[in-house]
Every structure is written in C-alpha cells, then in structure tokens.
Amino acid sequence: MPARSSRQDPPALGIGMVGYAFMGAAHSRAWATVDQVFDTPLRPRMNVLVGRDEAATRFAARRYGWHHVETDWRTLLERDDVQLIDICTPGDTHAGIAIAALEAGKHVLCEKPLANSLAEAEKMAAAAAKAAEQGVRAMVGFNYRRVPALALARRLINDGRIGGLRHVRAAYLQDWLADVSVPLTWRLQAERAGSGALGDIGAHIVDLAQYLTGEHLAGVSGLTNTFTTERPVSDRGDAELGPVTVDDAATFTGRLASGAVASFEATRVAAGRKNALTIELYGELGSLAFDLERLNELSFYDRTESEDTAGFRRILVTEPGHPYLEAWWPPGHTLGWEHTFVHQARDLLIDIAGGDDPEPSFADGLRVQRVLDAVAASAAHDGAWTKIQSP
Ligand code: SOE
C-alpha cells in the first residue's frame, strides 16, 4: 500500500451510491469506517445517495452520513463530486448503471451477482476491460473473499500447503423462505433478480471455490426447485398471491479445470440455517475448512505432520500477520460479517490509487455467471452435464 504521512489527508474520492437497503447499509458503513481503520491512499467522501423515493432516500442519507440526495442515478454521471459509483440495487439494474458509469469514466463497485444473465455479464465485462484502458476500475462485490480466514486459506493454498486439489465442498444455507407467508419481494422475481438461491447465495460459493482454488469450473450438473410457487404480493396481510419465478434451492456438482471434483448447495429453505456458509477444500497434502458462523477461525489439517499428533488445527485468525488484521484490534479481538465490506472498500481504494485492476473483477463476475447459467441450463434438462466455456 502506498505510504502516507499520518498527519496529511490523502486525496478525496467522491462516492455516489445507488440503493440504500440491506447492501446499501452495509456499504455505507464500510465507506464511513474504512479510513478510520486503514491508512488508505484515498479518502472516500460519501457525496451522493440515490434512491427513487426522495423522502426515504433523504432519511437513509441522514442516517448513514451521505451529503446529498438524487432520485435518478443518471445524474451521477454528470456530477464532478462523484468519481466512483457503488451499485447496491437489484440485479436488473446492474448492467445499465455499470456500463453507463464506466463509459462516463466513473469507477464502479457493483453488488453480486454481477448481472441477471450471461449476455449482460458479458457486456459488463467488455465495458470494464475497455474502461480499464483509460484507468477506470471496476470491482464486483463478492465480499466473502475479504473474510480474513478465507484470505488466509487462499494464501495457504497458493503456498502449496494442501497440495494438488482433489475435492471442494461448499454450501450456503439460509431459511428465510421456509415461511410460506413471506411476501413476493424482488428477490423472488426472475425479471428483477435473475434467479433465486442460485444467483443470490450460490454465486458467493461459486466465486469462493474459483477464487480459493485459482481454477474455474469446467462443467456442472445441477438441480433446482421452487417449493412455494405462489406468495402474498404484499406484507399487508391481504390474500392476493403472485407467482414465484425463481428457485428456492439449487444443488450442483462440478468439475474444476484440474479434474478436482466439487459439490455445491444453495438454499433459502433450510429451516434453522440463518446464513450458514461453509467451504471445505481437500488436497493431496492437507485440508482446509471454514464455517461463516465461526468466521474468525480456519481449520487446517496438515498431512505432512506426524500421524501421532496430526489433526484438524483451529487457527484463530486474529494475528496482526493475518490478512487485514494489522489495522484492527489486538489478537483475539474478533471481527464479524460487516468487516468484510470495510476490507472490500480498502482494497478498492488501494487499487484505484495504485492504478491496478481490482479483484474480483467484472471478468471474475462473468466467470461466476457462466457457472450460474450452466447450472440453470442443466437443471432445465434434469441435471444433464453442461460444459462451461473456459475463461
Ligand atoms: C440474501 O439473503 C443475502 O442478503 C445475500 O444477498 C447476500 O449476498 C448475503 O451476503 C447474505 O444474504
């Protein structure tokens, strides 16, 4: 990271954020916190919050600390006080906003999944590649890459500590749709969200598997199902029902480019599982296991150790030498889900200042989209094996 004197303010980077719901709140807190914690080379200024409902947007802006409010994202393209557009809206708007922003020379952070379709993701990746030639940067918000324990897992895999990869097991289980009275929000409509559990949370574990292994999925076989096919159109207790047009659950197996095998489960109807993301990687020399409910820990089994004492070791990932931990609290003072967004903001600011392409890039987002598209195609043909184009 470029050094800076602690007494000198770094240059400002004006942010315009579109959307202020769940992800908007998480991103707002990250922008507000990142340069309190890290010695960032740019100082984010939370200049403009965009939302269609002016009163609600004003309320959110005051609450989260945004200076100005707009009701049309297009105004951000013209504003001199916005250098980065942060997209926290449903998937059907990602491509339009991101491509226009990149063409207007604004850096982009876009929530996951990158797009609602492969065709959109391809256009977005092409726009990002073109913009990068002009020094304009784009990142997709797969925030779990920034869990310190998972960043450590990546480091250990890169260092060869688990050897040649054989097997990946990944699951992302939630239960908020187990209740059939949950209304038909945008996340349950294909035209707004693209897909259901598959794109919303399956995308995270696909990205993690590809990121941690450094490989892409070469083919998949998948099944999806929608258990509750109609839901109340509003949360006002009226009886009108509308169709659910996305999956409740998706499971798939895949083969990585090296031949390693992988299994994935994504569901929003696993009663009792609130936000249960687990990933395990098995190699010739050892194994790694992570559980989001214990996100400060990474389990590591080292097969090169003596059999007498070998066993899964629980690494408490809070040492200053662990990824992102140098700037936080003393060892043992644990972090949480929210901090992943702070780390994401930090890395993006460093890359923008350093003139580097951030990761996950839109090309990484496209690689995930290819997998989602292949799983949906496979599921439409009873799990037929479906090949995925190489990157
Ligand atoms: C879905 O419920 C969701 O909010 C996802 O959209 C997020 O990406 C995930 O981090 C938490 O769950």
Coordinates of C-alpha atoms and ligand atoms in Angstrom, one line a residue:
M1 CA 0.0 0.0 0.0
P2 CA 1.4 3.5 -0.8
A3 CA 2.7 5.1 2.3
R4 CA 1.3 8.3 3.6
S5 CA 2.1 10.6 6.5
S6 CA -0.5 10.1 9.2
R7 CA -0.7 13.9 9.5
Q8 CA -1.6 14.5 5.9
D9 CA -5.1 13.9 4.5
P10 CA -5.0 11.7 1.3
P11 CA -6.9 13.0 -1.7
A12 CA -10.7 12.6 -1.7
L13 CA -12.6 10.1 -3.8
G14 CA -16.3 11.1 -4.2
I15 CA -18.7 8.2 -3.9
G16 CA -22.2 8.1 -5.4
M17 CA -24.2 5.1 -4.2
V18 CA -27.3 3.8 -5.8
G19 CA -29.7 1.9 -3.4
Y20 CA -29.9 2.1 0.4
A21 CA -31.5 -1.2 1.6
F22 CA -29.6 -4.1 3.1
M23 CA -26.5 -3.9 1.0
G24 CA -26.6 -0.1 0.8
A25 CA -26.5 0.0 4.6
A26 CA -23.5 -2.4 4.7
H27 CA -21.6 -0.4 2.0
S28 CA -22.4 2.9 3.7
R29 CA -20.9 1.7 7.0
A30 CA -17.8 0.5 5.1
W31 CA -17.3 3.8 3.4
A32 CA -17.8 5.6 6.7
T33 CA -15.3 3.4 8.5
V34 CA -12.6 2.4 6.1
D35 CA -10.2 5.3 6.5
Q36 CA -10.8 5.3 10.3
V37 CA -9.2 1.9 10.4
F38 CA -6.8 1.6 7.4
D39 CA -4.2 4.0 6.2
T40 CA -5.9 4.3 2.8
P41 CA -4.3 6.2 -0.1
L42 CA -7.7 7.9 -0.9
R43 CA -10.3 9.3 1.5
P44 CA -13.8 8.2 0.5
R45 CA -16.3 11.1 0.6
M46 CA -19.9 9.9 0.9
N47 CA -21.2 12.6 -1.5
V48 CA -24.4 11.3 -3.1
L49 CA -27.0 8.7 -2.2
V50 CA -29.5 7.8 -5.0
G51 CA -33.0 6.3 -4.5
R52 CA -36.3 6.7 -6.3
D53 CA -38.3 7.7 -3.2
E54 CA -36.9 11.1 -2.3
A55 CA -38.2 11.1 1.3
A56 CA -36.9 7.6 2.1
T57 CA -33.6 8.4 0.4
R58 CA -33.2 11.6 2.5
F59 CA -33.9 9.6 5.6
A60 CA -31.3 7.0 4.7
A61 CA -28.8 9.6 3.7
R62 CA -29.0 11.4 7.1
R63 CA -28.9 8.1 8.9
Y64 CA -25.8 6.7 7.0
G65 CA -24.0 10.0 6.5
W66 CA -24.4 10.9 2.8
H67 CA -24.1 14.6 1.9
H68 CA -26.5 14.9 -1.0
V69 CA -29.5 13.0 -2.4
E70 CA -30.6 12.3 -6.0
T71 CA -33.6 10.4 -7.3
D72 CA -32.1 9.4 -10.7
W73 CA -28.8 7.6 -10.9
R74 CA -28.1 9.2 -14.3
T75 CA -27.3 12.5 -12.5
L76 CA -24.3 10.8 -11.0
L77 CA -22.7 10.5 -14.5
E78 CA -22.6 14.3 -14.7
R79 CA -21.5 15.2 -11.2
D80 CA -17.9 16.3 -10.6
D81 CA -18.1 15.3 -7.0
V82 CA -18.6 11.6 -7.9
Q83 CA -15.6 9.5 -9.1
L84 CA -16.9 6.1 -8.1
I85 CA -20.4 4.7 -8.4
D86 CA -21.4 2.0 -6.0
I87 CA -24.3 -0.1 -7.2
C88 CA -26.4 -1.7 -4.4
T89 CA -29.6 -2.2 -6.4
P90 CA -31.5 -5.3 -7.6
G91 CA -29.7 -7.2 -10.4
D92 CA -32.0 -6.0 -13.2
T93 CA -30.4 -2.5 -13.0
H94 CA -26.7 -3.6 -12.7
A95 CA -25.8 -3.7 -16.4
G96 CA -27.4 -0.4 -17.3
I97 CA -25.9 1.6 -14.4
A98 CA -22.5 -0.1 -14.5
I99 CA -21.9 0.3 -18.3
A100 CA -23.1 3.9 -18.3
A101 CA -20.9 4.7 -15.3
L102 CA -17.8 3.1 -16.9
E103 CA -18.4 4.9 -20.2
A104 CA -18.7 8.2 -18.2
G105 CA -15.2 7.5 -16.7
K106 CA -16.5 6.6 -13.2
H107 CA -15.0 3.7 -11.2
V108 CA -17.6 1.1 -10.3
L109 CA -18.3 -1.2 -7.4
C110 CA -21.2 -3.5 -8.3
E111 CA -23.0 -5.8 -5.9
K112 CA -23.2 -9.5 -6.8
P113 CA -24.2 -11.4 -8.8
L114 CA -22.7 -9.2 -11.5
A115 CA -25.8 -9.4 -13.7
N116 CA -29.1 -11.2 -14.3
S117 CA -28.0 -13.0 -17.4
L118 CA -24.8 -14.2 -19.1
A119 CA -25.4 -11.8 -22.0
E120 CA -25.5 -8.8 -19.6
A121 CA -22.4 -10.0 -17.7
E122 CA -20.5 -10.4 -21.0
K123 CA -21.4 -6.8 -21.9
M124 CA -20.4 -5.6 -18.5
A125 CA -17.0 -7.4 -18.6
A126 CA -16.3 -5.9 -22.0
A127 CA -17.2 -2.4 -20.8
A128 CA -14.9 -2.9 -17.8
A129 CA -12.0 -4.1 -20.0
K130 CA -12.4 -1.1 -22.2
A131 CA -12.6 1.3 -19.3
A132 CA -9.5 -0.2 -17.7
E133 CA -7.5 1.0 -20.7
Q134 CA -8.5 4.6 -19.6
G135 CA -7.6 3.9 -15.9
V136 CA -11.2 3.4 -14.9
R137 CA -11.6 0.5 -12.4
A138 CA -14.5 -2.0 -11.8
M139 CA -15.0 -4.5 -9.0
V140 CA -17.8 -6.9 -8.2
G141 CA -18.8 -7.2 -4.5
F142 CA -18.1 -10.8 -3.6
N143 CA -17.4 -9.7 0.0
Y144 CA -16.6 -13.1 1.4
R145 CA -13.2 -13.1 -0.3
R146 CA -12.4 -10.5 2.4
V147 CA -13.1 -12.7 5.4
P148 CA -9.6 -12.8 6.9
A149 CA -9.8 -16.6 7.4
L150 CA -10.7 -17.1 3.7
A151 CA -8.0 -14.8 2.6
L152 CA -5.6 -16.8 4.7
A153 CA -7.0 -20.0 3.2
R154 CA -6.1 -18.6 -0.2
R155 CA -2.6 -17.8 0.9
L156 CA -2.1 -21.3 2.3
I157 CA -3.4 -22.8 -1.0
N158 CA -1.1 -20.6 -3.0
D159 CA 1.8 -21.6 -0.8
G160 CA 1.1 -25.2 -1.7
R161 CA 0.1 -26.2 1.9
I162 CA -2.7 -28.5 0.8
G163 CA -1.0 -29.7 -2.4
G164 CA -2.8 -30.7 -5.5
L165 CA -6.6 -30.2 -5.1
R166 CA -8.9 -33.2 -5.1
H167 CA -12.2 -32.1 -3.7
V168 CA -14.2 -29.0 -2.8
R169 CA -17.5 -29.0 -0.8
A170 CA -19.4 -25.7 -0.5
A171 CA -22.8 -24.9 0.9
Y172 CA -24.7 -21.7 1.6
L173 CA -27.9 -22.3 3.5
Q174 CA -30.5 -19.9 4.7
D175 CA -34.1 -20.3 5.9
W176 CA -35.9 -17.0 5.3
L177 CA -38.2 -18.6 2.7
A178 CA -39.1 -21.6 4.8
D179 CA -42.1 -19.5 5.9
V180 CA -44.7 -19.6 3.1
S181 CA -46.2 -16.3 4.2
V182 CA -43.0 -14.3 3.3
P183 CA -44.2 -11.9 0.6
L184 CA -43.2 -11.8 -3.1
T185 CA -40.3 -9.3 -2.9
W186 CA -37.9 -8.6 -5.9
R187 CA -35.6 -11.4 -4.8
L188 CA -38.4 -13.8 -5.8
Q189 CA -39.0 -12.4 -9.3
A190 CA -36.8 -13.7 -12.1
E191 CA -37.1 -10.4 -14.1
R192 CA -35.7 -8.5 -11.2
A193 CA -33.3 -10.9 -9.5
G194 CA -32.3 -13.2 -12.4
S195 CA -32.5 -16.3 -10.3
G196 CA -33.2 -17.3 -6.6
A197 CA -30.9 -19.1 -4.2
L198 CA -28.7 -20.0 -7.2
G199 CA -27.6 -16.4 -8.1
D200 CA -28.1 -14.7 -4.7
I201 CA -26.1 -17.0 -2.5
G202 CA -24.9 -19.8 -4.8
A203 CA -22.9 -17.1 -6.6
H204 CA -20.9 -16.5 -3.4
I205 CA -19.8 -20.1 -3.1
V206 CA -19.0 -20.5 -6.8
D207 CA -16.9 -17.3 -6.6
L208 CA -15.2 -18.6 -3.4
A209 CA -14.4 -22.0 -4.9
Q210 CA -12.9 -20.4 -8.1
Y211 CA -11.0 -17.8 -6.1
L212 CA -9.6 -20.1 -3.4
T213 CA -8.5 -22.8 -5.9
G214 CA -7.4 -20.3 -8.7
E215 CA -9.3 -22.6 -11.1
H216 CA -12.6 -22.3 -13.0
L217 CA -15.4 -24.8 -13.2
A218 CA -15.3 -26.7 -16.4
G219 CA -18.7 -28.3 -16.2
V220 CA -21.7 -28.8 -13.9
S221 CA -24.7 -30.9 -13.3
G222 CA -27.5 -29.2 -11.3
L223 CA -30.9 -29.5 -9.9
T224 CA -33.2 -26.6 -8.7
N225 CA -36.6 -26.5 -7.2
T226 CA -39.2 -23.9 -6.1
F227 CA -41.2 -25.4 -3.2
T228 CA -43.5 -22.4 -2.6
T229 CA -44.7 -21.4 -6.1
E230 CA -47.0 -18.5 -5.0
R231 CA -46.6 -16.0 -2.3
P232 CA -48.6 -13.0 -1.0
V233 CA -48.0 -9.9 -3.2
S234 CA -47.6 -7.6 -0.2
D235 CA -46.8 -7.8 3.5
R236 CA -50.1 -6.1 4.4
G237 CA -51.8 -9.4 5.2
D238 CA -54.1 -9.4 2.1
A239 CA -54.8 -12.7 0.4
E240 CA -53.7 -11.9 -3.1
L241 CA -51.0 -14.3 -4.3
G242 CA -48.4 -13.9 -7.1
P243 CA -46.1 -16.4 -8.8
V244 CA -42.6 -17.1 -7.5
T245 CA -40.4 -17.3 -10.6
V246 CA -37.0 -18.2 -9.1
D247 CA -35.6 -21.2 -7.4
D248 CA -35.8 -21.8 -3.7
A249 CA -32.9 -24.2 -3.7
A250 CA -30.1 -25.4 -6.1
T251 CA -27.6 -28.2 -5.7
F252 CA -25.0 -29.0 -8.2
T253 CA -21.8 -30.9 -8.7
G254 CA -18.9 -29.7 -10.8
R255 CA -15.5 -30.5 -12.2
L256 CA -12.7 -28.0 -11.9
A257 CA -10.2 -27.4 -14.7
S258 CA -7.6 -29.6 -12.9
G259 CA -10.0 -32.5 -12.6
A260 CA -10.8 -31.9 -9.0
V261 CA -14.5 -32.5 -8.1
A262 CA -16.8 -30.1 -6.3
S263 CA -20.2 -30.0 -4.8
F264 CA -22.4 -27.0 -4.1
E265 CA -25.7 -26.4 -2.2
A266 CA -27.6 -23.1 -2.1
T267 CA -30.9 -22.9 -0.4
R268 CA -33.2 -20.4 1.3
V269 CA -35.5 -23.1 2.8
A270 CA -33.1 -24.9 5.2
A271 CA -35.0 -24.4 8.4
G272 CA -32.7 -23.3 11.2
R273 CA -29.8 -22.3 8.9
K274 CA -29.8 -18.5 9.1
N275 CA -26.7 -17.6 7.0
A276 CA -24.7 -20.8 7.0
L277 CA -21.8 -20.6 4.5
T278 CA -19.3 -23.4 4.7
I279 CA -16.5 -24.4 2.4
E280 CA -14.0 -27.3 2.6
L281 CA -11.1 -28.0 0.4
Y282 CA -9.2 -31.3 0.3
G283 CA -5.8 -31.7 -1.3
E284 CA -3.0 -34.3 -1.5
L285 CA -1.2 -32.7 1.4
G286 CA -4.0 -31.4 3.6
S287 CA -7.4 -29.9 4.1
L288 CA -8.9 -26.6 4.9
A289 CA -12.4 -25.9 6.3
F290 CA -14.3 -22.7 7.0
D291 CA -17.7 -22.0 8.6
L292 CA -19.1 -18.5 8.5
E293 CA -20.7 -19.0 11.9
R294 CA -17.2 -19.1 13.2
L295 CA -15.7 -16.6 10.9
N296 CA -12.6 -15.8 12.9
E297 CA -11.4 -19.4 12.6
L298 CA -9.9 -21.5 9.9
S299 CA -9.4 -25.3 10.3
F300 CA -6.3 -26.8 8.7
Y301 CA -5.2 -30.4 8.6
D302 CA -1.6 -30.9 7.6
R303 CA -0.9 -34.5 6.3
T304 CA 2.8 -33.9 6.4
E305 CA 2.7 -33.9 10.2
S306 CA 3.4 -37.0 12.3
E307 CA 0.3 -39.2 12.4
D308 CA 0.6 -39.3 16.2
T309 CA -0.2 -35.7 16.6
A310 CA -1.8 -34.7 13.2
G311 CA -5.4 -33.5 13.5
F312 CA -7.5 -30.5 12.4
R313 CA -6.0 -27.4 13.9
R314 CA -8.2 -24.4 14.7
I315 CA -6.4 -21.3 13.7
L316 CA -7.7 -18.2 15.3
V317 CA -7.3 -15.7 12.5
T318 CA -6.8 -12.5 14.5
E319 CA -3.0 -12.1 14.5
P320 CA -1.5 -8.9 13.0
G321 CA 0.2 -11.0 10.3
H322 CA -3.2 -12.4 9.1
P323 CA -4.9 -10.7 6.2
Y324 CA -6.5 -7.3 7.1
L325 CA -5.8 -7.8 10.8
E326 CA -2.8 -5.4 11.1
A327 CA -5.2 -2.4 11.3
W328 CA -7.8 -3.8 13.7
W329 CA -7.8 -4.8 17.3
P330 CA -5.2 -6.8 19.3
P331 CA -5.1 -10.6 18.8
G332 CA -8.3 -12.4 19.9
H333 CA -10.5 -9.3 19.5
T334 CA -12.7 -10.8 16.8
L335 CA -14.2 -9.4 13.7
G336 CA -17.6 -10.0 12.0
W337 CA -19.5 -10.1 8.7
E338 CA -19.7 -6.4 8.5
H339 CA -15.9 -6.0 8.4
T340 CA -15.7 -7.8 5.0
F341 CA -17.2 -4.7 3.4
V342 CA -14.7 -2.5 5.0
H343 CA -11.9 -4.7 3.6
Q344 CA -13.5 -4.6 0.2
A345 CA -13.6 -0.8 0.3
R346 CA -10.0 -0.7 1.4
D347 CA -8.8 -2.9 -1.4
L348 CA -10.7 -1.0 -4.0
L349 CA -9.3 2.3 -2.8
I350 CA -5.7 0.9 -2.9
D351 CA -6.2 -0.4 -6.4
I352 CA -7.7 2.8 -7.7
A353 CA -4.9 4.9 -6.2
G354 CA -2.3 2.4 -7.5
G355 CA -3.7 2.1 -11.0
D356 CA -4.3 -1.6 -10.6
D357 CA -7.3 -3.7 -11.7
P358 CA -9.2 -4.8 -8.6
E359 CA -10.4 -8.3 -7.8
P360 CA -12.9 -9.7 -8.1
S361 CA -13.0 -8.1 -11.5
F362 CA -16.0 -8.0 -13.8
A363 CA -14.3 -10.8 -15.6
D364 CA -14.4 -12.8 -12.4
G365 CA -18.1 -11.9 -12.1
L366 CA -18.6 -13.2 -15.6
R367 CA -16.9 -16.5 -14.7
V368 CA -19.4 -16.9 -11.9
Q369 CA -22.3 -16.0 -14.2
R370 CA -21.2 -18.7 -16.7
V371 CA -21.5 -21.3 -13.9
L372 CA -24.9 -20.0 -12.8
D373 CA -26.1 -20.1 -16.4
A374 CA -24.8 -23.6 -16.9
V375 CA -26.4 -24.8 -13.6
A376 CA -29.8 -23.3 -14.7
A377 CA -29.4 -25.0 -18.2
S378 CA -28.5 -28.3 -16.6
A379 CA -31.4 -28.1 -14.2
A380 CA -33.8 -27.4 -17.1
H381 CA -32.6 -30.8 -18.5
D382 CA -32.9 -32.9 -15.4
G383 CA -29.3 -32.4 -14.4
A384 CA -27.7 -33.1 -17.8
W385 CA -23.9 -32.5 -17.7
T386 CA -23.3 -29.0 -19.0
K387 CA -19.8 -27.7 -20.1
I388 CA -18.6 -24.3 -19.2
Q389 CA -16.6 -22.1 -21.6
S390 CA -13.0 -21.5 -20.3
P391 CA -12.2 -18.0 -19.3
Ligands
SOE1 C1 -29.6 -12.9 0.8 O1 -30.5 -13.1 1.8 C2 -28.3 -12.2 1.2 O2 -28.7 -10.9 1.7 C3 -27.4 -12.1 0.0 O3 -28.0 -11.3 -1.0 C4 -26.1 -11.6 0.4 O4 -25.2 -11.5 -0.6 C5 -25.5 -12.5 1.5 O5 -24.3 -12.0 2.0 C6 -26.5 -12.5 2.7 O6 -27.7 -13.0 2.2

